[in-house]
mmCIF file of C-alpha atoms in Angstrom:
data_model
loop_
_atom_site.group_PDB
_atom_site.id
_atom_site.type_symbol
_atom_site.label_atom_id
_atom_site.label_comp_id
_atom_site.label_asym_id
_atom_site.label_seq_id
_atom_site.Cartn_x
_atom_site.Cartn_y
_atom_site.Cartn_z
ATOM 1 C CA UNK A 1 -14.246 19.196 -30.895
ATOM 2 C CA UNK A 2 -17.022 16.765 -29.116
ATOM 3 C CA UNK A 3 -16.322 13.797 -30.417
ATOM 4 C CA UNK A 4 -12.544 11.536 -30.867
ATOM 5 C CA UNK A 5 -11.138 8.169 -31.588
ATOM 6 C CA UNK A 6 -11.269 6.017 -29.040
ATOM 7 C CA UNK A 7 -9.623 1.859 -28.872
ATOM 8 C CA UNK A 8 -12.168 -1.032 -27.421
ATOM 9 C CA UNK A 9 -10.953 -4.268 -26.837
ATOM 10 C CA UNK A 10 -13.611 -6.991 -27.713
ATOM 11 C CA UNK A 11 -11.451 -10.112 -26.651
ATOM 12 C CA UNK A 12 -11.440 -11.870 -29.470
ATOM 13 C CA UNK A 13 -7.453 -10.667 -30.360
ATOM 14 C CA UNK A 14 -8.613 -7.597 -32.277
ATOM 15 C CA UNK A 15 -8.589 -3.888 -31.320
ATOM 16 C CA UNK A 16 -11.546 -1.309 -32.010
ATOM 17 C CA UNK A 17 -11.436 2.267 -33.178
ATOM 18 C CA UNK A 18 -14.445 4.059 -32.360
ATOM 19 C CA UNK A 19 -15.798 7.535 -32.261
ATOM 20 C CA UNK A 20 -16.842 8.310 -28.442
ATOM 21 C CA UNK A 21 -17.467 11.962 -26.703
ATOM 22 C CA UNK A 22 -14.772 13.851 -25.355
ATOM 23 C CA UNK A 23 -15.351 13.850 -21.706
ATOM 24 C CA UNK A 24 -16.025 17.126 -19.314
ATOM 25 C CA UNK A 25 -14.126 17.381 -16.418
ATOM 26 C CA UNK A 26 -16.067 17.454 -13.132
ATOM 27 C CA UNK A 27 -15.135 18.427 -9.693
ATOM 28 C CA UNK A 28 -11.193 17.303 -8.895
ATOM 29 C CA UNK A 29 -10.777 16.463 -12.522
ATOM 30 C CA UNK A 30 -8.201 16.947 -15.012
ATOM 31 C CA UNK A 31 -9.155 16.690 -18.568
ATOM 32 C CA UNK A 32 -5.522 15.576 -20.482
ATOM 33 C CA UNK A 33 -4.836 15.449 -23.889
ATOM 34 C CA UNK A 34 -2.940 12.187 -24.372
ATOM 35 C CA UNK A 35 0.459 12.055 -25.656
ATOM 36 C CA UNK A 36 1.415 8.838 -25.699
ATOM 37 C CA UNK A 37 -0.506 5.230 -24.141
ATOM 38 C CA UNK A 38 1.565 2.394 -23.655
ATOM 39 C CA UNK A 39 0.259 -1.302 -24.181
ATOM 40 C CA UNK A 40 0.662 -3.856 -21.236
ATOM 41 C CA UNK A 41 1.260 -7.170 -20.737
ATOM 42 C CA UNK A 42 -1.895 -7.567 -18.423
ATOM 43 C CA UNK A 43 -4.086 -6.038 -21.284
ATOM 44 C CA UNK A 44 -3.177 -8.850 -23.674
ATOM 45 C CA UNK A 45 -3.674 -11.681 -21.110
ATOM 46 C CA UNK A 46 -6.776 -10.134 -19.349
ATOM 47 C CA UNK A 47 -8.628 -8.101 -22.189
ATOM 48 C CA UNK A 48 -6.865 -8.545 -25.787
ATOM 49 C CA UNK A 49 -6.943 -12.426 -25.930
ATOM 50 C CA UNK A 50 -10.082 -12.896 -23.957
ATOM 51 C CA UNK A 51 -11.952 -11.049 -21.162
ATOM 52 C CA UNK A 52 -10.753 -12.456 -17.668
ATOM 53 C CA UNK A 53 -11.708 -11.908 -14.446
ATOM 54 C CA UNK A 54 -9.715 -10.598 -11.383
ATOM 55 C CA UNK A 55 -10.532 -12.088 -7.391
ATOM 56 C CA UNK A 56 -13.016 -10.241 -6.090
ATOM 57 C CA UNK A 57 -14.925 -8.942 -9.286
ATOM 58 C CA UNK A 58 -18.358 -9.851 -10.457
ATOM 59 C CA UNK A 59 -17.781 -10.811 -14.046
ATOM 60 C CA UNK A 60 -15.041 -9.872 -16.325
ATOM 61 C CA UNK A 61 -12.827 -7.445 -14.870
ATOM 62 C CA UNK A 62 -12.765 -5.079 -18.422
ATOM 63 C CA UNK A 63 -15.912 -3.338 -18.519
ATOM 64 C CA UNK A 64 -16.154 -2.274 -22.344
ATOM 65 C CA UNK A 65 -14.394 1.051 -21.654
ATOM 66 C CA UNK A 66 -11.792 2.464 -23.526
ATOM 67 C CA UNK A 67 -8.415 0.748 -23.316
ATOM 68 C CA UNK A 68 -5.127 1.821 -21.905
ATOM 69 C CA UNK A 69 -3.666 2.304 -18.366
ATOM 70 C CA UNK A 70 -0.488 3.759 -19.212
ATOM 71 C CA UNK A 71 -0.824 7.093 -20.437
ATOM 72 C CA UNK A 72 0.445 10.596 -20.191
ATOM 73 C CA UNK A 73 0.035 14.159 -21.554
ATOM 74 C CA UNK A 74 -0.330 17.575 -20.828
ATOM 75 C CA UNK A 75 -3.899 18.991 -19.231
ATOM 76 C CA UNK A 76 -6.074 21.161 -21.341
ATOM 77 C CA UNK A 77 -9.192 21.869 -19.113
ATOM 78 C CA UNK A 78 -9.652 21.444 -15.502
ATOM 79 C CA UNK A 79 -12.689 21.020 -13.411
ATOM 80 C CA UNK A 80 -13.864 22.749 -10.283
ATOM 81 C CA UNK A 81 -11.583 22.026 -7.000
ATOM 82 C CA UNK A 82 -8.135 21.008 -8.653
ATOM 83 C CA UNK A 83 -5.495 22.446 -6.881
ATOM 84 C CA UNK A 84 -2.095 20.665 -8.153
ATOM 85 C CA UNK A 85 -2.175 21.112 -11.454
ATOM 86 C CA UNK A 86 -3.126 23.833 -14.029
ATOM 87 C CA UNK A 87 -4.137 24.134 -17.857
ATOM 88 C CA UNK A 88 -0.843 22.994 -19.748
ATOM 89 C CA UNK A 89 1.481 20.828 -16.825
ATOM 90 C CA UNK A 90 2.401 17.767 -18.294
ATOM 91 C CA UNK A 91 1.291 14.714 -16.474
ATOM 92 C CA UNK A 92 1.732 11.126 -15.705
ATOM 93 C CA UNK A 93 -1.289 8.634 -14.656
ATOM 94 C CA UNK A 94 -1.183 6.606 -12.349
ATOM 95 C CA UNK A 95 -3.967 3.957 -13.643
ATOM 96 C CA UNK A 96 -6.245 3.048 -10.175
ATOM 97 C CA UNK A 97 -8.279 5.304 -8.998
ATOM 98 C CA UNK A 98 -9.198 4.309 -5.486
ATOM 99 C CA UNK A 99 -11.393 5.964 -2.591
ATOM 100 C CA UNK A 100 -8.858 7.937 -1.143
ATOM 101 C CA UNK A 101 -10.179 6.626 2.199
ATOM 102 C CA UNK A 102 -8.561 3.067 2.995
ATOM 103 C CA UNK A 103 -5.428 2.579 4.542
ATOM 104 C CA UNK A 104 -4.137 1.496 1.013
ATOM 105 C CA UNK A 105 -4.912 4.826 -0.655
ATOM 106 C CA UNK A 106 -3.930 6.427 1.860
ATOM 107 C CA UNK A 107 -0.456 5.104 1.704
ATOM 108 C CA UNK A 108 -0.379 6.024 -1.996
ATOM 109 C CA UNK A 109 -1.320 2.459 -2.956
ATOM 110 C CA UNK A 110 -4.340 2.590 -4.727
ATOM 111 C CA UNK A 111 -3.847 -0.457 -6.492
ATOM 112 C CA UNK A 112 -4.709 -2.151 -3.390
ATOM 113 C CA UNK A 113 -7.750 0.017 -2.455
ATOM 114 C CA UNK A 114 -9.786 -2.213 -0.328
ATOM 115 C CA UNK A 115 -13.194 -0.380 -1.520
ATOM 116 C CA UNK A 116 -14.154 -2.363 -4.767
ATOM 117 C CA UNK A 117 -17.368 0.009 -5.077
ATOM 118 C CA UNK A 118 -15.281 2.699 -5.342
ATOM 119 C CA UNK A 119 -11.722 1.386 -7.007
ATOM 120 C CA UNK A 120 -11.509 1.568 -10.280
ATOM 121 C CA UNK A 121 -8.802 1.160 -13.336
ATOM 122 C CA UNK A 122 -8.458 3.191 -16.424
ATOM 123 C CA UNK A 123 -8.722 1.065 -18.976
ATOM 124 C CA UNK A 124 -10.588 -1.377 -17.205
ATOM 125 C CA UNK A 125 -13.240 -0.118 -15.281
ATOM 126 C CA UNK A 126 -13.311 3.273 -16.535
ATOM 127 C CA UNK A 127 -12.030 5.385 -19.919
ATOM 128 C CA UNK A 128 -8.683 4.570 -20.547
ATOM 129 C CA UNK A 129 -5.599 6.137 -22.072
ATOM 130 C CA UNK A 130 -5.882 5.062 -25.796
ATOM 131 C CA UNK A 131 -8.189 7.922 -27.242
ATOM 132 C CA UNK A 132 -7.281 11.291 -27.901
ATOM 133 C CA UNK A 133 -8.100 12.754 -24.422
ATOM 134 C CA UNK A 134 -8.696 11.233 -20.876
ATOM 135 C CA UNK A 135 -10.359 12.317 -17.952
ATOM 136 C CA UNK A 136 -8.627 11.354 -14.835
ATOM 137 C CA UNK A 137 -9.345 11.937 -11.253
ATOM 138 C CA UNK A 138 -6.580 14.804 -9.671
ATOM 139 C CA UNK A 139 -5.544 12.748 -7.159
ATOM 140 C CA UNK A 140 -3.966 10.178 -9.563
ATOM 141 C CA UNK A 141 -1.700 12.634 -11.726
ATOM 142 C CA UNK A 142 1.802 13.292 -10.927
ATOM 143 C CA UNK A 143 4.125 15.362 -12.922
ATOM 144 C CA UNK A 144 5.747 14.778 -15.866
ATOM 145 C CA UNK A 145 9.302 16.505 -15.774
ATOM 146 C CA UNK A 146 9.769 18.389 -18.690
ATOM 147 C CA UNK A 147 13.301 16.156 -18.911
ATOM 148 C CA UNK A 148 10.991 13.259 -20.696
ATOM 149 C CA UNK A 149 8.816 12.369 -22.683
ATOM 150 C CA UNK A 150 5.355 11.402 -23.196
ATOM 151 C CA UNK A 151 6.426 8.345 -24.319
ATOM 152 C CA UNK A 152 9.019 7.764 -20.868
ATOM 153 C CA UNK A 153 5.724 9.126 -19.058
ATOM 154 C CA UNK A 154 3.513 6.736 -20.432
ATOM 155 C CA UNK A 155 6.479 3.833 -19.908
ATOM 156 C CA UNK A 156 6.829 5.045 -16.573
ATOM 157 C CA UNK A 157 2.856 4.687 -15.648
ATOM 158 C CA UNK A 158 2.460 1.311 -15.375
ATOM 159 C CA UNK A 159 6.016 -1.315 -16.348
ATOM 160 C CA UNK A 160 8.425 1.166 -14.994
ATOM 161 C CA UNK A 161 6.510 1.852 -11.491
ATOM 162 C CA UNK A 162 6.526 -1.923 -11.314
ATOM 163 C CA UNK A 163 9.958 -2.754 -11.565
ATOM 164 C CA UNK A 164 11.024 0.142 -9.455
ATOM 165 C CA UNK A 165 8.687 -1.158 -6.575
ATOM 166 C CA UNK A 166 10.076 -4.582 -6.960
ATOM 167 C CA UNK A 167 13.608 -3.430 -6.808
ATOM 168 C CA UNK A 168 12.963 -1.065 -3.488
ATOM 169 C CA UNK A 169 11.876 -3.824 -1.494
ATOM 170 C CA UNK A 170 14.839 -5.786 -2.163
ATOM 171 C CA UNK A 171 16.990 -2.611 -1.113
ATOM 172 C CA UNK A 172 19.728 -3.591 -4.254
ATOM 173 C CA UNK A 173 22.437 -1.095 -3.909
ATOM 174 C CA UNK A 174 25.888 -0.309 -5.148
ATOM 175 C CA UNK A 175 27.037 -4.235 -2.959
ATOM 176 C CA UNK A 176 24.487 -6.171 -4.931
ATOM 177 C CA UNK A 177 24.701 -7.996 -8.482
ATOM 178 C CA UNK A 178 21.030 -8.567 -10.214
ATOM 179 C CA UNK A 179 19.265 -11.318 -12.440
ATOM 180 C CA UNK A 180 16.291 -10.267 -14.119
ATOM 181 C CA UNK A 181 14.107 -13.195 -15.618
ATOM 182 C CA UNK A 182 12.303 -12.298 -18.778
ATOM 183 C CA UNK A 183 13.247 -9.339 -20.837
ATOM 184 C CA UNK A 184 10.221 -8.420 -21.442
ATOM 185 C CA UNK A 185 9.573 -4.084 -20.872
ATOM 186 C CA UNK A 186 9.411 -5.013 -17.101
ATOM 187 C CA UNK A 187 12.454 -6.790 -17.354
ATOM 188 C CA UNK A 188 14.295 -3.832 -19.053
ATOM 189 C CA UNK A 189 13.115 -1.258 -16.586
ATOM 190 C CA UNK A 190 14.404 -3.109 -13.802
ATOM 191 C CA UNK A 191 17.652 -3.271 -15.351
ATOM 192 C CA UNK A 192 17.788 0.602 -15.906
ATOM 193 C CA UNK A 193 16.521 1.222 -12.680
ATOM 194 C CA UNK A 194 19.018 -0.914 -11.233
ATOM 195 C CA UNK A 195 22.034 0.904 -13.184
ATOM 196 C CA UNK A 196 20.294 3.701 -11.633
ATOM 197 C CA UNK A 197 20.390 2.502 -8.285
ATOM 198 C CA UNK A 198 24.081 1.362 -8.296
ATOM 199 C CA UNK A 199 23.771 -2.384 -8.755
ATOM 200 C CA UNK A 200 27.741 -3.199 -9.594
ATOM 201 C CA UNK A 201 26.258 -6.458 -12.529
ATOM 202 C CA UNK A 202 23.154 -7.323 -14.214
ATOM 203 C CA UNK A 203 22.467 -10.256 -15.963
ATOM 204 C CA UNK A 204 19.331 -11.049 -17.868
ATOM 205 C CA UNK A 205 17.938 -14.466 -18.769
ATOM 206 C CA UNK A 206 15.285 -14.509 -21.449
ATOM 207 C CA UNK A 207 13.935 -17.252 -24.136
ATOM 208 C CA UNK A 208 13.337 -15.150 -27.027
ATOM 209 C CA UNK A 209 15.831 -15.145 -29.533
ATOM 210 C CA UNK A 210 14.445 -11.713 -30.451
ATOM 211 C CA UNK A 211 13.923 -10.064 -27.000
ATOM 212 C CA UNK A 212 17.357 -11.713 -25.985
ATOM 213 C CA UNK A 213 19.017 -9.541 -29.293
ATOM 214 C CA UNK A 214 17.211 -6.300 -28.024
ATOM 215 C CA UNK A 215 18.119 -6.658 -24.675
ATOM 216 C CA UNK A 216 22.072 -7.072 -25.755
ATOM 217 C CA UNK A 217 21.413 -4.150 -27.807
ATOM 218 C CA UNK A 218 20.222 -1.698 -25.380
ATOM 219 C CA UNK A 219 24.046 -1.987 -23.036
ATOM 220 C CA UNK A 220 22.000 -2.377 -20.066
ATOM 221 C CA UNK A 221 22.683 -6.035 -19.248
ATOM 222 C CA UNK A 222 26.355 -6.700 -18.632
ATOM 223 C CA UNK A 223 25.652 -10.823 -19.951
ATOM 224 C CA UNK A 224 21.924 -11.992 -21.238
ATOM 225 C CA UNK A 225 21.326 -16.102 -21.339
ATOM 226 C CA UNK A 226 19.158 -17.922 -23.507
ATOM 227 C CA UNK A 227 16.522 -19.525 -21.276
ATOM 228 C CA UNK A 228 17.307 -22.968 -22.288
ATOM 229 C CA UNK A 229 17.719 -26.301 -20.714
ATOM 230 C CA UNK A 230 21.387 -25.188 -19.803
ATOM 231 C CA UNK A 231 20.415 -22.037 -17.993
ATOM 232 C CA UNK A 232 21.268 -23.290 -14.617
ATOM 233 C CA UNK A 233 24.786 -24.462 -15.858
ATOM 234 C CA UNK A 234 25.148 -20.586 -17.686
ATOM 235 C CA UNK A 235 24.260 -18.595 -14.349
ATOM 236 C CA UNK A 236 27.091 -20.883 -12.338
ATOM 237 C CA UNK A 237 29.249 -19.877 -15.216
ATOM 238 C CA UNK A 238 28.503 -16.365 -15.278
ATOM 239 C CA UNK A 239 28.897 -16.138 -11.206
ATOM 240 C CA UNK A 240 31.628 -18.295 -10.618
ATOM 241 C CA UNK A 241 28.816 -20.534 -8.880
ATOM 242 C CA UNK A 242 27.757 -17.932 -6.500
ATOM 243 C CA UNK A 243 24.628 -16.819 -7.946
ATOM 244 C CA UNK A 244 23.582 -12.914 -7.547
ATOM 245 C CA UNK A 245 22.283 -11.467 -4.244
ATOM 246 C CA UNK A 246 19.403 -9.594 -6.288
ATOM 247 C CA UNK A 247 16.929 -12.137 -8.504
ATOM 248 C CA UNK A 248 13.940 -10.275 -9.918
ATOM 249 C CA UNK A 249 11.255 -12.551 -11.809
ATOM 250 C CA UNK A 250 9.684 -10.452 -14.876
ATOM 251 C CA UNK A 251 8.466 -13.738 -16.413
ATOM 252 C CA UNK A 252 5.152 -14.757 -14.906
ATOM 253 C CA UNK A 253 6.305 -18.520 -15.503
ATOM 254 C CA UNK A 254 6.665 -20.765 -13.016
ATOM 255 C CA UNK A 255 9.779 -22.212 -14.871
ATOM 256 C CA UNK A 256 11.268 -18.517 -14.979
ATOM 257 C CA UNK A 257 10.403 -18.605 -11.224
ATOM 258 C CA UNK A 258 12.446 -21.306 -11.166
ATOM 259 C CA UNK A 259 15.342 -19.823 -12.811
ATOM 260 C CA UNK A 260 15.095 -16.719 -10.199
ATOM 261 C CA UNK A 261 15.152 -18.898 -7.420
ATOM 262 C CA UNK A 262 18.059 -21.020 -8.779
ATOM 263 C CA UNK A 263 19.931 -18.002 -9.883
ATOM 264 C CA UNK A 264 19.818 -16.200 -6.295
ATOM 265 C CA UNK A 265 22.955 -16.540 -4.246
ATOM 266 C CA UNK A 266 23.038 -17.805 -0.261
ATOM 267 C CA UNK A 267 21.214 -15.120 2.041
ATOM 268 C CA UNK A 268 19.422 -13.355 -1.651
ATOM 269 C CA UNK A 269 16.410 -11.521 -2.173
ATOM 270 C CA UNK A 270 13.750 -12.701 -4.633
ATOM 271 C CA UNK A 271 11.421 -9.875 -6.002
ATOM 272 C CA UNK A 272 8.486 -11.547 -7.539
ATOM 273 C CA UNK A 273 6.014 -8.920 -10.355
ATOM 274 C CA UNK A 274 5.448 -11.385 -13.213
ATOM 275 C CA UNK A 275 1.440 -11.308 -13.036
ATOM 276 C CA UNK A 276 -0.448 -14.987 -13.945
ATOM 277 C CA UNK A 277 1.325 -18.724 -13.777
ATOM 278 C CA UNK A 278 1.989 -20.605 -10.284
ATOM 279 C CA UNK A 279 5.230 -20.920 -8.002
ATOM 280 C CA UNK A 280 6.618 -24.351 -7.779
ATOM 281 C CA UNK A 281 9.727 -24.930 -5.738
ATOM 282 C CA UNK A 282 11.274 -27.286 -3.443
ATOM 283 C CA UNK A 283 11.619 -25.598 -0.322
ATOM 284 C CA UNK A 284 14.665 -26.694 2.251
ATOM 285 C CA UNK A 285 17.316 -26.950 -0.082
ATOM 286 C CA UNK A 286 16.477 -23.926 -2.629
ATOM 287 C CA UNK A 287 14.944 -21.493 -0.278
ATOM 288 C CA UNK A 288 15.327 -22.453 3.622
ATOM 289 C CA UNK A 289 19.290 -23.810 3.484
ATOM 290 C CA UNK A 290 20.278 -20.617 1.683
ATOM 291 C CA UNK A 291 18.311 -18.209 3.696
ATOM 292 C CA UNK A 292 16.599 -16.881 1.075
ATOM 293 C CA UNK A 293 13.832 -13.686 1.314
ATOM 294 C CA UNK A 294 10.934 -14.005 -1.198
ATOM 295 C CA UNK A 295 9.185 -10.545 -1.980
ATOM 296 C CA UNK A 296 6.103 -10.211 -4.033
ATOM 297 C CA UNK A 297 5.077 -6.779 -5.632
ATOM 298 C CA UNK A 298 2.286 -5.559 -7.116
ATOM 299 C CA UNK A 299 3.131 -1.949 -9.261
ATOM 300 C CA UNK A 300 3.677 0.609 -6.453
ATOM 301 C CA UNK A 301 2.455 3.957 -5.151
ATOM 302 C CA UNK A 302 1.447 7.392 -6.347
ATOM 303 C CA UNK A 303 4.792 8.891 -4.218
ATOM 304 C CA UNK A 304 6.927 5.950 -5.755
ATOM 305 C CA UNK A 305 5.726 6.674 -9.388
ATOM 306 C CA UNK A 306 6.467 10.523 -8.807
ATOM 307 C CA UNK A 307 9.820 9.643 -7.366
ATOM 308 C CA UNK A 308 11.284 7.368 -10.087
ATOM 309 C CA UNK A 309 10.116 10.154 -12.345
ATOM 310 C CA UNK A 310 12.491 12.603 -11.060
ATOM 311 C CA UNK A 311 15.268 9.932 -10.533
ATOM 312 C CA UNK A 312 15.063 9.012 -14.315
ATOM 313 C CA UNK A 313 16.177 12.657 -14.785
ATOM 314 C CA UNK A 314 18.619 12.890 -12.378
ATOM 315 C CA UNK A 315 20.277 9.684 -13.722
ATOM 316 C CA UNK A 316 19.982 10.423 -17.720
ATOM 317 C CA UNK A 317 18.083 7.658 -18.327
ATOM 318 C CA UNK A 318 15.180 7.722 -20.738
ATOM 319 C CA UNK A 319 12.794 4.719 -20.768
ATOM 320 C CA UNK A 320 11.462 5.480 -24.120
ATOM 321 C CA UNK A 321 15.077 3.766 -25.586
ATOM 322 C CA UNK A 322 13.009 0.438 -24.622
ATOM 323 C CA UNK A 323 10.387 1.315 -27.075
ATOM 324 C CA UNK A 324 10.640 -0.334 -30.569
ATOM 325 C CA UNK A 325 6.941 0.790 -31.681
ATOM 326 C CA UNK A 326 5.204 3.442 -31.868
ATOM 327 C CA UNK A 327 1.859 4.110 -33.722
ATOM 328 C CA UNK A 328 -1.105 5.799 -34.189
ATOM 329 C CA UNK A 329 -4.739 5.316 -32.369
ATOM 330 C CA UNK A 330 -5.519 4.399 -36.161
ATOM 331 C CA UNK A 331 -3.510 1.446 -36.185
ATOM 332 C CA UNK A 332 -4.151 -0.144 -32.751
ATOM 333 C CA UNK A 333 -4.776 -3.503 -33.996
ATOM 334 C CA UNK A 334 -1.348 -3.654 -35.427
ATOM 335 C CA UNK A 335 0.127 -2.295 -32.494
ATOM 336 C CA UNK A 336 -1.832 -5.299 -30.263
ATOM 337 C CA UNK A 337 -0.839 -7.411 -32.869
ATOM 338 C CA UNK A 338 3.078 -6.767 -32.700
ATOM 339 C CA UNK A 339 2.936 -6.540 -28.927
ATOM 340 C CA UNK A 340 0.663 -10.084 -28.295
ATOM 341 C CA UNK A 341 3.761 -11.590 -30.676
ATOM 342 C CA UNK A 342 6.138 -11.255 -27.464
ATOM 343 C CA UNK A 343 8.705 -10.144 -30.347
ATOM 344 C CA UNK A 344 9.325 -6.798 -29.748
ATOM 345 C CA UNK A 345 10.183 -4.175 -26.585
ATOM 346 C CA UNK A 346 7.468 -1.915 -25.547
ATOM 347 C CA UNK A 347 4.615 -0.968 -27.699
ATOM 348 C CA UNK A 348 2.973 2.994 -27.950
ATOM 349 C CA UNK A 349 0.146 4.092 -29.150
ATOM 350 C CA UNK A 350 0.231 7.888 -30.057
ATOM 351 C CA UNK A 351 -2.494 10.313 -31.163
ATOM 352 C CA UNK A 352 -2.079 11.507 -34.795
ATOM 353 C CA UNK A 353 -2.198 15.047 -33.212
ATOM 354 C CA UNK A 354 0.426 14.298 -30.435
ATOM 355 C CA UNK A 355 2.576 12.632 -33.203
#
């Protein structure tokens, strides 16, 4: 086999099967036979809808690759130097590859890699996760447990990393209760992850009708709320006027912000990963009178992602019940199509021959 399907995003809200050349792995490189490649919520804004630009890049940030930086599967052919992993482990990606060299990478954070000659994202800058195969660097695989999925693999690679991140730095334990604003897959994770972690309540807030239904249904959430213009007046309700020591903000809205900030209770922490949209709040009386702490998260690290993996195991949870789609390379623009509707949970695309 030289040649497979591979999905192109041209920006104009349509998705692009084409036939591209299956890639040999070179020195520290893992060639991986996808299993499944999730669609993100920074794909549609940034690539799917229109080709955006990032601070700090020369031009649009998608460079015509091959879409898709959440994927995972199991490695078929490895090049010269890998050391980790062998012909057949199962793997997740994690979707920057940096320069191994800055502080950043060195940390595990290659999303912040401070070498833009050198960083580069699946999906973005180089071949993505929605083809048949991928080649990916060594250095950004970590395993898949043989406990999940592709499909939780490819969930975890990218939303669930995210949430987990944003729920470590707010240190929520077994004495905090949680909000999460927008119910989006973001917002889901973090409410897994924080039945994972011990939070005692969660409560979700969300302004689709249809993502507010799916939440309900998935028993993660012990109340969800309609985002609606009585919001504030339903989270006094629902906390006896308290408010929750946890607030996460999934939304990317500066009204959902709002809601997050509202929603906290005195001396709460605010995790902020909703990408795009502004902050707008009135400071003494919402943030510095109740002695709130603001965090802001961006994904997380190569050690985080591998972490969470195991911890998914260890607490029976399988991010793949989030997942309402799943379909074929063949019928990408569908899949774009159903996940740009903000309708539905997470979105998959799966090879026909990982199906």
């Amino acid at each position: 086999m030289t040649t497979m399907k591979g999905v192109f995003l041209p920006g104009d809200f349509t998705a692009v099967l084409r036939d591209v050349e299956v890639p040999t792995p070179g020195p520290g490189q893992l060639l991986v036979r996808v299993g499944a490649s999730g669609i993100c919520g920074s794909d549609l804004s940034y690539i799917y809808r229109g080709h955006k630009t990032h601070v700090g890049q020369e031009g649009a940030a998608y460079k015509g690759v091959v879409a898709g930086h959440e994927p995972s599967g199991q490695v078929v052919e490895t090049g010269p130097g890998c050391r980790r992993f062998g012909v057949g482990d199962r793997v997740i990606v994690y979707h920057i590859s940096g320069c191994g060299r800055c502080s950043n990478c060195r940390r595990g954070h290659m999303i912040s890699c401070s070498d833009p000659e050198r960083r580069s994202a699946y999906g973005w800058q180089r071949d993505g996760g929605h083809a048949e195969y991928i080649l990916v660097e060594e250095s950004t695989a970590v395993p898949l447990p043989d406990e999940l999925s592709c499909v939780d693999g490819a969930l975890i690679a990218c939303g669930f990393g995210t949430a987990y991140e944003g729920l470590l730095r707010t240190g929520v334990g077994g004495r905090d209760d949680l909000l999460v604003v927008g119910l989006g897959p973001v917002g889901l994770a973090a409410a897994m992850i924080a039945r994972g972690l011990g939070a005692t309540r969660v409560l979700g807030v969300e302004r689709s009708l249809e993502r507010a239904a799916h939440a309900r249904s998935l028993g993660l959430f012990d109340d969800v709320l309609i985002a609606d213009d009585g919001v504030a007046e339903a989270l006094d309700e629902a906390t006896g006027g308290r408010g929750c020591s946890v607030t996460m903000d999934c939304s990317g809205s500066a009204a959902g912000r709002s809601v997050a900030i509202r929603g906290a209770a005195e001396w709460g922490r605010v995790s902020l990963v909703g990408e795009g949209g502004r902050l707008e709040t009135e400071v003494s009386d919402l943030l510095l009178h109740r002695q709130l702490t603001l965090y802001a998260s961006w994904v997380t690290s190569l050690q985080a992602m591998e972490e969470l993996a195991f911890r998914l195991v260890r607490w029976g949870a399988s991010p793949e019940r989030l997942v309402t789609d799943v379909l074929p390379l063949e019928k990408a623009d569908e899949a774009y199509r159903l996940a740009d509707s903000g309708r539905t949970g997470k979105v998959c695309l799966v090879p026909t021959q990982s199906a």
